[in-house]
Amino acid sequence: MHLSSSAELRAFDATARCGSMSAAARLLGIRQPTVSAHIASLEQSFGVELFQRHGRRIVLTGFGRLLHEITQRIYRGEEQAVALLLAARQGYQGLLTIGAIGPHNVMPMVKRFREQNPTVRVVVAVGDSREVVHRVLDQKDDIGILLHAVDDERVHCLPLRKQPLVVFAPTTHPLARCETLTLSDLNGVEFVLREDGSHTRQVFESGLAAAGVKVRCSVEMGSREAVREAVAQGLGLGVVARTAFVPDSRVLELKVEGLNMHTHVHVICLRERKEAALIKGFLELVGELSARRP
């Protein structure tokens, strides 16, 4: 029995990350049969099954998941080392990577962090909530910022602040002429909403359902910016967190009595990494910001 080669472990890790051998081959820049051979060699040499095959789809076995927890630490650490060296080439002495669902909550934190740590380079990746959590779990990002708590024993989750939802409309919409509205005034009204899975949408629709109100989703968009533009073009009303409401002469906020809905900004990191110097510094900053809010 021989020790596995780095190429075999890398092929396994890439396949586990990508969910298929063909995607892993593209990621590694090699042929798919080579990836298959590397994984077969691992399984045959050590008498283990790493993946279950379901047609073209493959799923990690229990043993495969255990091995992937180790290999992802190895190769994510390698990627972080390369990123740090590239940052050093540009004159920086550290690197902090952040995943966020949008720029509005993260930028004030980044600004404060950079003021306190001018020699640290910050890289921000924007994605949906699931991507933010997965990037932290995969150690692609040090920090994640999203609009709900994460119930996972591997994750350290720190609440920051609640932020109310606001409803807005194109200036040409009939409801835009109303000084105040009630939730019932929204019944049956067409809205431009984020995709299924959006936490803001879930909070909004749950709040409406509790009030016996149902709106119509006329258009579904994949980003806040797209929602704002669709509303500005008259495709329906929109809803966002107040911090994400960007002034635009084509839209205005509606005053809706009873709209007592909010999302809750949380900051996450891997529990095992919360004492790492830069991560700890960022979390302390978040704690200070949270303490200053009423």
Tab-separated table of C-alpha atoms in Angstrom:
chain	number	residue	atom	x	y	z
A	1	MET	CA	0.000	0.000	0.000
A	2	HIS	CA	1.466	3.349	-0.986
A	3	LEU	CA	0.877	6.861	0.249
A	4	SER	CA	-1.368	8.848	-2.039
A	5	SER	CA	0.215	11.331	-4.407
A	6	SER	CA	-0.611	15.016	-4.250
A	7	ALA	CA	-2.140	14.776	-7.731
A	8	GLU	CA	-4.596	12.109	-6.575
A	9	LEU	CA	-5.673	14.103	-3.520
A	10	ARG	CA	-6.004	17.270	-5.586
A	11	ALA	CA	-8.193	15.441	-8.121
A	12	PHE	CA	-10.382	14.151	-5.289
A	13	ASP	CA	-10.667	17.597	-3.686
A	14	ALA	CA	-11.555	19.286	-6.978
A	15	THR	CA	-14.215	16.660	-7.728
A	16	ALA	CA	-15.735	17.065	-4.268
A	17	ARG	CA	-15.789	20.853	-4.713
A	18	CYS	CA	-17.214	20.840	-8.237
A	19	GLY	CA	-19.635	17.929	-7.938
A	20	SER	CA	-18.460	16.199	-11.117
A	21	MET	CA	-15.261	14.838	-12.609
A	22	SER	CA	-15.685	16.805	-15.833
A	23	ALA	CA	-15.929	20.091	-13.906
A	24	ALA	CA	-12.942	19.075	-11.774
A	25	ALA	CA	-10.932	18.370	-14.928
A	26	ARG	CA	-11.729	21.846	-16.270
A	27	LEU	CA	-10.746	23.404	-12.947
A	28	LEU	CA	-7.416	21.564	-12.863
A	29	GLY	CA	-6.694	21.911	-16.575
A	30	ILE	CA	-6.380	18.168	-17.166
A	31	ARG	CA	-8.430	15.492	-18.967
A	32	GLN	CA	-11.429	13.860	-17.309
A	33	PRO	CA	-10.007	10.299	-17.662
A	34	THR	CA	-6.993	11.474	-15.661
A	35	VAL	CA	-9.245	12.691	-12.844
A	36	SER	CA	-11.162	9.389	-12.912
A	37	ALA	CA	-7.911	7.420	-12.800
A	38	HIS	CA	-6.607	9.409	-9.827
A	39	ILE	CA	-9.791	8.820	-7.830
A	40	ALA	CA	-9.914	5.137	-8.775
A	41	SER	CA	-6.302	4.790	-7.627
A	42	LEU	CA	-7.161	6.290	-4.238
A	43	GLU	CA	-10.145	3.999	-3.776
A	44	GLN	CA	-8.309	0.849	-4.878
A	45	SER	CA	-5.099	1.555	-2.959
A	46	PHE	CA	-6.835	2.151	0.368
A	47	GLY	CA	-9.954	0.022	-0.038
A	48	VAL	CA	-12.388	2.892	0.415
A	49	GLU	CA	-15.338	4.314	-1.487
A	50	LEU	CA	-15.130	8.087	-1.872
A	51	PHE	CA	-18.121	8.756	-4.114
A	52	GLN	CA	-21.448	7.120	-4.842
A	53	ARG	CA	-22.319	7.178	-8.540
A	54	HIS	CA	-25.874	8.000	-9.618
A	55	GLY	CA	-25.700	8.109	-13.405
A	56	ARG	CA	-23.637	11.174	-14.248
A	57	ARG	CA	-24.062	12.573	-10.752
A	58	ILE	CA	-21.669	11.731	-7.935
A	59	VAL	CA	-22.139	12.239	-4.198
A	60	LEU	CA	-19.550	12.049	-1.431
A	61	THR	CA	-19.782	9.021	0.851
A	62	GLY	CA	-19.418	9.416	4.608
A	63	PHE	CA	-15.716	8.601	4.346
A	64	GLY	CA	-15.395	10.941	1.383
A	65	ARG	CA	-16.837	13.804	3.440
A	66	LEU	CA	-14.292	13.167	6.197
A	67	LEU	CA	-11.439	13.199	3.688
A	68	HIS	CA	-12.774	16.335	2.009
A	69	GLU	CA	-12.794	18.197	5.337
A	70	ILE	CA	-9.037	17.616	5.429
A	71	THR	CA	-8.192	18.255	1.776
A	72	GLN	CA	-10.168	21.484	1.622
A	73	ARG	CA	-8.138	22.828	4.557
A	74	ILE	CA	-4.961	21.875	2.717
A	75	TYR	CA	-5.828	23.432	-0.626
A	76	ARG	CA	-7.772	26.436	0.690
A	77	GLY	CA	-4.726	27.139	2.839
A	78	GLU	CA	-2.571	26.957	-0.272
A	79	GLU	CA	-4.861	29.403	-2.094
A	80	GLN	CA	-4.771	31.767	0.879
A	81	ALA	CA	-0.979	31.585	0.935
A	82	VAL	CA	-0.785	32.537	-2.754
A	83	ALA	CA	-3.252	35.399	-2.218
A	84	LEU	CA	-1.219	36.658	0.729
A	85	LEU	CA	2.001	36.562	-1.294
A	86	LEU	CA	0.332	38.497	-4.119
A	87	ALA	CA	-0.886	41.068	-1.586
A	88	ALA	CA	2.656	41.339	-0.186
A	89	ARG	CA	3.965	42.014	-3.693
A	90	GLN	CA	1.657	45.053	-3.767
A	91	GLY	CA	2.976	46.320	-0.436
A	92	TYR	CA	0.329	44.879	1.915
A	93	GLN	CA	1.151	42.878	5.045
A	94	GLY	CA	-2.071	40.931	5.416
A	95	LEU	CA	-5.214	39.797	3.604
A	96	LEU	CA	-8.823	39.547	4.801
A	97	THR	CA	-11.448	37.987	2.523
A	98	ILE	CA	-15.137	38.767	3.045
A	99	GLY	CA	-18.279	37.316	1.477
A	100	ALA	CA	-21.411	39.476	1.585
A	101	ILE	CA	-24.910	39.485	0.124
A	102	GLY	CA	-24.503	43.101	-0.972
A	103	PRO	CA	-22.302	46.171	-0.574
A	104	HIS	CA	-24.515	48.296	1.677
A	105	ASN	CA	-23.853	46.566	4.998
A	106	VAL	CA	-20.270	45.539	4.410
A	107	MET	CA	-18.687	48.778	3.164
A	108	PRO	CA	-18.963	50.770	6.420
A	109	MET	CA	-17.269	47.851	8.190
A	110	VAL	CA	-14.558	47.607	5.544
A	111	LYS	CA	-13.938	51.357	5.792
A	112	ARG	CA	-13.561	51.202	9.578
A	113	PHE	CA	-11.385	48.089	9.398
A	114	ARG	CA	-9.071	49.646	6.805
A	115	GLU	CA	-8.757	52.800	8.913
A	116	GLN	CA	-7.527	50.644	11.775
A	117	ASN	CA	-5.483	48.267	9.579
A	118	PRO	CA	-4.080	50.264	6.634
A	119	THR	CA	-1.535	47.568	5.736
A	120	VAL	CA	-4.195	44.870	5.288
A	121	ARG	CA	-5.715	44.264	1.871
A	122	VAL	CA	-9.453	43.452	1.880
A	123	VAL	CA	-11.147	41.382	-0.839
A	124	VAL	CA	-14.974	41.332	-0.948
A	125	ALA	CA	-17.026	38.771	-2.908
A	126	VAL	CA	-20.778	39.347	-3.350
A	127	GLY	CA	-23.263	36.472	-3.611
A	128	ASP	CA	-26.502	35.137	-2.179
A	129	SER	CA	-26.800	33.849	1.395
A	130	ARG	CA	-26.067	30.232	0.507
A	131	GLU	CA	-22.928	31.210	-1.393
A	132	VAL	CA	-21.736	33.372	1.505
A	133	VAL	CA	-22.125	30.510	3.993
A	134	HIS	CA	-20.525	27.930	1.692
A	135	ARG	CA	-17.539	30.187	0.989
A	136	VAL	CA	-16.914	30.547	4.723
A	137	LEU	CA	-17.301	26.801	5.321
A	138	ASP	CA	-14.959	26.064	2.397
A	139	GLN	CA	-12.473	28.607	3.812
A	140	LYS	CA	-12.609	30.665	0.646
A	141	ASP	CA	-13.622	33.660	2.767
A	142	ASP	CA	-12.593	34.578	6.295
A	143	ILE	CA	-15.786	36.501	7.080
A	144	GLY	CA	-19.402	36.301	5.884
A	145	ILE	CA	-22.051	39.021	6.192
A	146	LEU	CA	-25.696	38.111	5.640
A	147	LEU	CA	-29.241	38.883	6.806
A	148	HIS	CA	-29.985	35.949	9.102
A	149	ALA	CA	-28.402	33.771	11.748
A	150	VAL	CA	-26.639	30.556	10.725
A	151	ASP	CA	-27.452	27.457	12.782
A	152	ASP	CA	-24.330	25.364	12.243
A	153	GLU	CA	-21.976	24.219	14.999
A	154	ARG	CA	-19.005	24.891	12.726
A	155	VAL	CA	-19.942	28.565	12.423
A	156	HIS	CA	-19.445	31.420	14.883
A	157	CYS	CA	-22.355	33.832	14.337
A	158	LEU	CA	-22.420	37.400	15.679
A	159	PRO	CA	-25.582	39.567	15.426
A	160	LEU	CA	-24.963	43.140	14.317
A	161	ARG	CA	-28.213	45.053	13.839
A	162	LYS	CA	-31.815	44.886	12.737
A	163	GLN	CA	-32.786	46.832	9.644
A	164	PRO	CA	-36.398	47.634	8.672
A	165	LEU	CA	-37.873	46.837	5.282
A	166	VAL	CA	-39.201	49.637	3.085
A	167	VAL	CA	-41.634	49.456	0.169
A	168	PHE	CA	-40.983	51.729	-2.795
A	169	ALA	CA	-42.784	52.525	-6.037
A	170	PRO	CA	-42.236	54.291	-9.349
A	171	THR	CA	-43.315	57.924	-9.100
A	172	THR	CA	-45.976	57.208	-11.744
A	173	HIS	CA	-47.722	54.494	-9.700
A	174	PRO	CA	-51.195	55.374	-8.298
A	175	LEU	CA	-50.096	54.435	-4.757
A	176	ALA	CA	-47.258	56.947	-4.988
A	177	ARG	CA	-49.851	59.710	-4.615
A	178	CYS	CA	-51.057	58.397	-1.242
A	179	GLU	CA	-49.701	60.112	1.853
A	180	THR	CA	-49.978	56.933	3.941
A	181	LEU	CA	-50.989	53.344	3.231
A	182	THR	CA	-51.900	50.267	5.231
A	183	LEU	CA	-50.800	46.708	4.567
A	184	SER	CA	-54.245	45.901	3.176
A	185	ASP	CA	-53.683	48.515	0.458
A	186	LEU	CA	-50.948	46.232	-0.903
A	187	ASN	CA	-53.290	43.267	-1.362
A	188	GLY	CA	-53.170	42.063	-4.978
A	189	VAL	CA	-50.611	44.701	-6.000
A	190	GLU	CA	-47.864	43.640	-8.417
A	191	PHE	CA	-44.355	43.562	-6.947
A	192	VAL	CA	-40.882	43.057	-8.347
A	193	LEU	CA	-39.294	40.591	-5.920
A	194	ARG	CA	-35.965	38.860	-5.451
A	195	GLU	CA	-35.604	35.188	-6.332
A	196	ASP	CA	-36.986	32.378	-4.166
A	197	GLY	CA	-34.544	31.862	-1.312
A	198	SER	CA	-34.007	35.590	-0.760
A	199	HIS	CA	-34.256	36.223	2.976
A	200	THR	CA	-35.732	39.696	2.425
A	201	ARG	CA	-38.471	38.184	0.287
A	202	GLN	CA	-39.151	35.467	2.873
A	203	VAL	CA	-39.507	38.028	5.672
A	204	PHE	CA	-41.772	40.241	3.542
A	205	GLU	CA	-44.077	37.462	2.342
A	206	SER	CA	-44.293	35.902	5.821
A	207	GLY	CA	-45.214	39.274	7.331
A	208	LEU	CA	-47.879	39.850	4.701
A	209	ALA	CA	-49.295	36.350	5.168
A	210	ALA	CA	-49.606	36.948	8.920
A	211	ALA	CA	-51.646	40.062	8.098
A	212	GLY	CA	-53.809	38.197	5.585
A	213	VAL	CA	-52.315	40.102	2.658
A	214	LYS	CA	-51.046	38.565	-0.581
A	215	VAL	CA	-49.209	40.435	-3.326
A	216	ARG	CA	-48.486	39.285	-6.865
A	217	CYS	CA	-44.918	38.713	-8.022
A	218	SER	CA	-45.021	40.110	-11.555
A	219	VAL	CA	-41.254	40.052	-12.091
A	220	GLU	CA	-38.492	38.173	-10.277
A	221	MET	CA	-34.949	39.558	-10.197
A	222	GLY	CA	-31.596	38.238	-9.016
A	223	SER	CA	-30.205	41.407	-7.413
A	224	ARG	CA	-31.273	44.543	-5.551
A	225	GLU	CA	-29.968	46.708	-8.358
A	226	ALA	CA	-32.133	44.840	-10.870
A	227	VAL	CA	-35.180	45.195	-8.601
A	228	ARG	CA	-34.650	48.959	-8.317
A	229	GLU	CA	-34.328	49.374	-12.080
A	230	ALA	CA	-37.414	47.240	-12.755
A	231	VAL	CA	-39.436	49.316	-10.288
A	232	ALA	CA	-38.135	52.528	-11.839
A	233	GLN	CA	-39.350	51.267	-15.214
A	234	GLY	CA	-42.857	50.815	-13.801
A	235	LEU	CA	-42.942	47.010	-13.568
A	236	GLY	CA	-44.276	46.983	-10.009
A	237	LEU	CA	-43.501	47.921	-6.423
A	238	GLY	CA	-40.332	46.794	-4.660
A	239	VAL	CA	-39.158	45.994	-1.145
A	240	VAL	CA	-35.641	46.230	0.275
A	241	ALA	CA	-33.914	46.771	3.603
A	242	ARG	CA	-33.626	50.466	4.398
A	243	THR	CA	-29.833	50.397	4.170
A	244	ALA	CA	-30.138	49.086	0.598
A	245	PHE	CA	-32.642	51.721	-0.554
A	246	VAL	CA	-30.699	53.952	-2.934
A	247	PRO	CA	-32.185	57.386	-3.717
A	248	ASP	CA	-33.430	57.617	-7.308
A	249	SER	CA	-35.559	60.392	-8.795
A	250	ARG	CA	-37.696	57.772	-10.552
A	251	VAL	CA	-38.844	56.009	-7.360
A	252	LEU	CA	-40.006	56.961	-3.877
A	253	GLU	CA	-40.514	55.248	-0.540
A	254	LEU	CA	-44.109	54.539	0.471
A	255	LYS	CA	-45.218	55.120	4.053
A	256	VAL	CA	-46.992	51.884	4.991
A	257	GLU	CA	-48.540	51.659	8.458
A	258	GLY	CA	-48.039	48.241	10.025
A	259	LEU	CA	-44.937	47.428	7.967
A	260	ASN	CA	-43.080	46.247	11.048
A	261	MET	CA	-40.772	43.843	9.258
A	262	HIS	CA	-37.009	43.689	9.417
A	263	THR	CA	-33.993	41.592	8.559
A	264	HIS	CA	-31.131	41.057	11.007
A	265	VAL	CA	-27.543	41.500	9.848
A	266	HIS	CA	-25.192	38.793	11.132
A	267	VAL	CA	-21.443	38.360	10.739
A	268	ILE	CA	-20.052	34.824	10.569
A	269	CYS	CA	-16.722	33.024	10.493
A	270	LEU	CA	-15.530	29.485	11.081
A	271	ARG	CA	-15.621	28.786	14.816
A	272	GLU	CA	-12.164	27.221	14.689
A	273	ARG	CA	-10.724	30.393	13.103
A	274	LYS	CA	-12.359	33.108	15.205
A	275	GLU	CA	-9.132	33.690	17.176
A	276	ALA	CA	-7.038	34.271	14.020
A	277	ALA	CA	-5.626	37.795	14.318
A	278	LEU	CA	-7.378	39.541	11.410
A	279	ILE	CA	-10.671	37.709	11.912
A	280	LYS	CA	-10.627	38.472	15.637
A	281	GLY	CA	-9.908	42.129	14.889
A	282	PHE	CA	-12.832	42.338	12.470
A	283	LEU	CA	-15.202	40.660	14.944
A	284	GLU	CA	-14.135	43.077	17.686
A	285	LEU	CA	-14.926	45.954	15.340
A	286	VAL	CA	-18.363	44.446	14.664
A	287	GLY	CA	-18.934	44.169	18.417
A	288	GLU	CA	-18.088	47.860	18.839
A	289	LEU	CA	-20.467	48.874	16.047
A	290	SER	CA	-23.239	46.725	17.517
A	291	ALA	CA	-22.777	48.202	21.004
A	292	ARG	CA	-23.145	51.742	19.655
A	293	ARG	CA	-26.560	51.069	18.153
A	294	PRO	CA	-29.698	51.497	20.241
